[in-house]
Backbone as ProteinMPNN parsed JSONL, in Angstrom:
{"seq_chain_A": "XXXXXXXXXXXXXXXXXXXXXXXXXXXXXXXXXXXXXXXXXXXXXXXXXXXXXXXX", "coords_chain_A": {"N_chain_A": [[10.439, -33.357, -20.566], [9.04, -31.023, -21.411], [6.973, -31.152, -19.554], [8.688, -29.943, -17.47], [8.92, -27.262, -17.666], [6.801, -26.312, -18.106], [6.252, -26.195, -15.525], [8.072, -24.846, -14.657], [6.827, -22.364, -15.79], [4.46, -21.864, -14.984], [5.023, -21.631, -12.118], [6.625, -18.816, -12.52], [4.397, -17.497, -13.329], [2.65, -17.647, -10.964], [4.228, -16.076, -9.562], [4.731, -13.686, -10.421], [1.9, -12.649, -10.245], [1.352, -12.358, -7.645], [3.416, -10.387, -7.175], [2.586, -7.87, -7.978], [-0.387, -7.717, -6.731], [0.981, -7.239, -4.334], [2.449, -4.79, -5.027], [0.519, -3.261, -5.718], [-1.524, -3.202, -3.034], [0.641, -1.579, -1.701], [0.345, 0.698, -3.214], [-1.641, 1.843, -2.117], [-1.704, 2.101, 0.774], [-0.479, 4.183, 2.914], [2.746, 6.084, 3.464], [4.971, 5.714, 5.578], [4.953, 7.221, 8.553], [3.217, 9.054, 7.695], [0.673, 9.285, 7.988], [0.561, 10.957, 10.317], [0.18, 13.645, 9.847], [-2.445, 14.612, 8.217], [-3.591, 15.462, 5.581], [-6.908, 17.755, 5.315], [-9.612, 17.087, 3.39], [-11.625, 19.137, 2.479], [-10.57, 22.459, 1.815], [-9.971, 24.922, 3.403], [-11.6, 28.052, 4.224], [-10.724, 31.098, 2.847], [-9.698, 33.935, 5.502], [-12.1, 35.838, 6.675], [-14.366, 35.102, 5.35], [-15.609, 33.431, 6.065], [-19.233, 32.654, 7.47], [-20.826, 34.85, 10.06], [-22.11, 33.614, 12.773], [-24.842, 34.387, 14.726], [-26.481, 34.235, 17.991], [-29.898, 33.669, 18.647]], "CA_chain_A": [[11.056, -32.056, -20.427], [7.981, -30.247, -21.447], [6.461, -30.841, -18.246], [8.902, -28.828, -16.401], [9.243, -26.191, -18.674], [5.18, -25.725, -18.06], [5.854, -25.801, -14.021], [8.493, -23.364, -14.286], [6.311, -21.547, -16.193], [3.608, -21.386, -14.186], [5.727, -20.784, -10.875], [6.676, -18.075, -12.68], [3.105, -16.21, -13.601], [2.188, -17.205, -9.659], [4.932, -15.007, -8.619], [4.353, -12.287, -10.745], [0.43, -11.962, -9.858], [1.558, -12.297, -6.548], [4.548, -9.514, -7.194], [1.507, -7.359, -8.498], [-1.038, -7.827, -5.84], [1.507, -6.437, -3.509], [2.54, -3.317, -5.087], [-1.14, -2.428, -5.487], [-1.512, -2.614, -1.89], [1.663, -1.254, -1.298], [0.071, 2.352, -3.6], [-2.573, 1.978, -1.199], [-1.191, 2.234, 1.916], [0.188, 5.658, 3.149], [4.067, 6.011, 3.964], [5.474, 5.498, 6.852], [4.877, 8.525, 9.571], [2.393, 10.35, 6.888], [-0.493, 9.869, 8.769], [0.671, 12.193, 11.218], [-0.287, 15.015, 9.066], [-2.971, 14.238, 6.989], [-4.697, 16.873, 4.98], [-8.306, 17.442, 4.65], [-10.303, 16.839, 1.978], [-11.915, 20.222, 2.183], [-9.516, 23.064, 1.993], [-10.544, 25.593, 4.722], [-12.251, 29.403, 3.508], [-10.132, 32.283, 3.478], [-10.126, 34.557, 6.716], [-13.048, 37.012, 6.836], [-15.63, 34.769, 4.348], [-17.092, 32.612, 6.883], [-20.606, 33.409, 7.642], [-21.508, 35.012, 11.484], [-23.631, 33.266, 13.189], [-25.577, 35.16, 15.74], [-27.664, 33.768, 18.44], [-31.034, 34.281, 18.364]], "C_chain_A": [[10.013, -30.935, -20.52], [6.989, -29.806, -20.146], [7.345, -30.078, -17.279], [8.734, -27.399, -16.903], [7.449, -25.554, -17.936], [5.231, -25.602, -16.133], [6.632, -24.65, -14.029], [8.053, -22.229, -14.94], [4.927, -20.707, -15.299], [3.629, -21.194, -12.621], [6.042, -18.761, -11.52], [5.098, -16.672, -12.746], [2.118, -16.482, -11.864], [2.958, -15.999, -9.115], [4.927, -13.619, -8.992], [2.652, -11.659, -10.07], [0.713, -12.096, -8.322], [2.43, -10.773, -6.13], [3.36, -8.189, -7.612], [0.521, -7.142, -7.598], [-0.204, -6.646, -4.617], [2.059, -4.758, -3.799], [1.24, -2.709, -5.129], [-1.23, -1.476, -4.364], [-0.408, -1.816, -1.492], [1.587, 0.115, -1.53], [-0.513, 2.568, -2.781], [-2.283, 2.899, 0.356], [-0.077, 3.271, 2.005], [2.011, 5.391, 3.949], [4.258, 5.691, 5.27], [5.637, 7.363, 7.408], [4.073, 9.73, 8.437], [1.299, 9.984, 7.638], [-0.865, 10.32, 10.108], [-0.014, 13.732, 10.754], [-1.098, 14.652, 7.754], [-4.393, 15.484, 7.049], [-5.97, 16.329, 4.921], [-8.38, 17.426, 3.737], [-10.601, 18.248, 1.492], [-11.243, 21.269, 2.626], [-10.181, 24.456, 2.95], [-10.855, 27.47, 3.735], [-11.305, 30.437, 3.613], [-10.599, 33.535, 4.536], [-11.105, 35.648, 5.71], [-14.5, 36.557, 5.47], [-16.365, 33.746, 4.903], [-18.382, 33.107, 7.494], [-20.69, 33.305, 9.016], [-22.223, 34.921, 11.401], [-23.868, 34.086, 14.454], [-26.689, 33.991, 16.31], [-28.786, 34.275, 18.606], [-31.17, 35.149, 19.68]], "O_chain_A": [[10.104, -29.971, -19.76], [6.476, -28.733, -19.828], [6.807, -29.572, -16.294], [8.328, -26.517, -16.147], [7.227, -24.468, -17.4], [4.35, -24.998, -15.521], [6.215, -23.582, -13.58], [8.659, -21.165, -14.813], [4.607, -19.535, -15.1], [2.692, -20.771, -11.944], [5.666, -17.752, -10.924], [4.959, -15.512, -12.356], [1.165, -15.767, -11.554], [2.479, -15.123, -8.394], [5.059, -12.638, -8.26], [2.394, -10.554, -9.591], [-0.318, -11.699, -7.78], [2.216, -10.143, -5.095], [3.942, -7.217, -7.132], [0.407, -5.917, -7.553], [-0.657, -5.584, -4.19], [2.058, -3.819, -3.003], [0.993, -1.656, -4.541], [-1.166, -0.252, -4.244], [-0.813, -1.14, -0.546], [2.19, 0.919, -0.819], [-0.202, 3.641, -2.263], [-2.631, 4.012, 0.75], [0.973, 3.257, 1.362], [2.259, 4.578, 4.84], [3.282, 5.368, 5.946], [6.187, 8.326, 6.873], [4.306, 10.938, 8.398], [0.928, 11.069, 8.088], [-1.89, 10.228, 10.784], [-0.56, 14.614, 11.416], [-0.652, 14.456, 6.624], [-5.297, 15.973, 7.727], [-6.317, 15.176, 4.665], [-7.455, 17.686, 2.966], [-10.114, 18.681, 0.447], [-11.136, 21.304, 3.852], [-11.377, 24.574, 2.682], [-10.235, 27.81, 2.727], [-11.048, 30.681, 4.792], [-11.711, 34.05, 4.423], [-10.945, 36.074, 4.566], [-15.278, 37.325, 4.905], [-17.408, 33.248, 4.481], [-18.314, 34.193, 8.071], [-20.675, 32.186, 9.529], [-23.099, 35.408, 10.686], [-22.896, 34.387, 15.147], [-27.411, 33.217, 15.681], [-28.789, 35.498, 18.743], [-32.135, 35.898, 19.829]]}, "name": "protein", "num_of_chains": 1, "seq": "XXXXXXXXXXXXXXXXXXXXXXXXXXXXXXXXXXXXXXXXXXXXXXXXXXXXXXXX"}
């Protein structure tokens, strides 16, 4: 009896590190239809503080 007890034990802690693995990836990975609109990183200058360039 002991011997099942130890398989359904260790069915069990496969399916969790398995159940685990997948939500990871699952933070990972961006929604569905969000990387239609995906923000930059760097947030853009407010008008009239970008530096004119002039050609020489």
């Amino acid at each position: 009896m002991s011997e099942r007890t130890g398989n359904s034990k260790t069915t069990w802690i496969i399916i969790a590190v398995v159940a685990i693995v997948v939500m990871l990836f699952a933070g990972l990975l961006p929604l569905p239809g969000q990387k239609d609109n995906v923000t930059p990183h760097v947030q853009p200058s407010p008008p009239g503080t970008q530096p004119q360039v002039e050609a020489p």
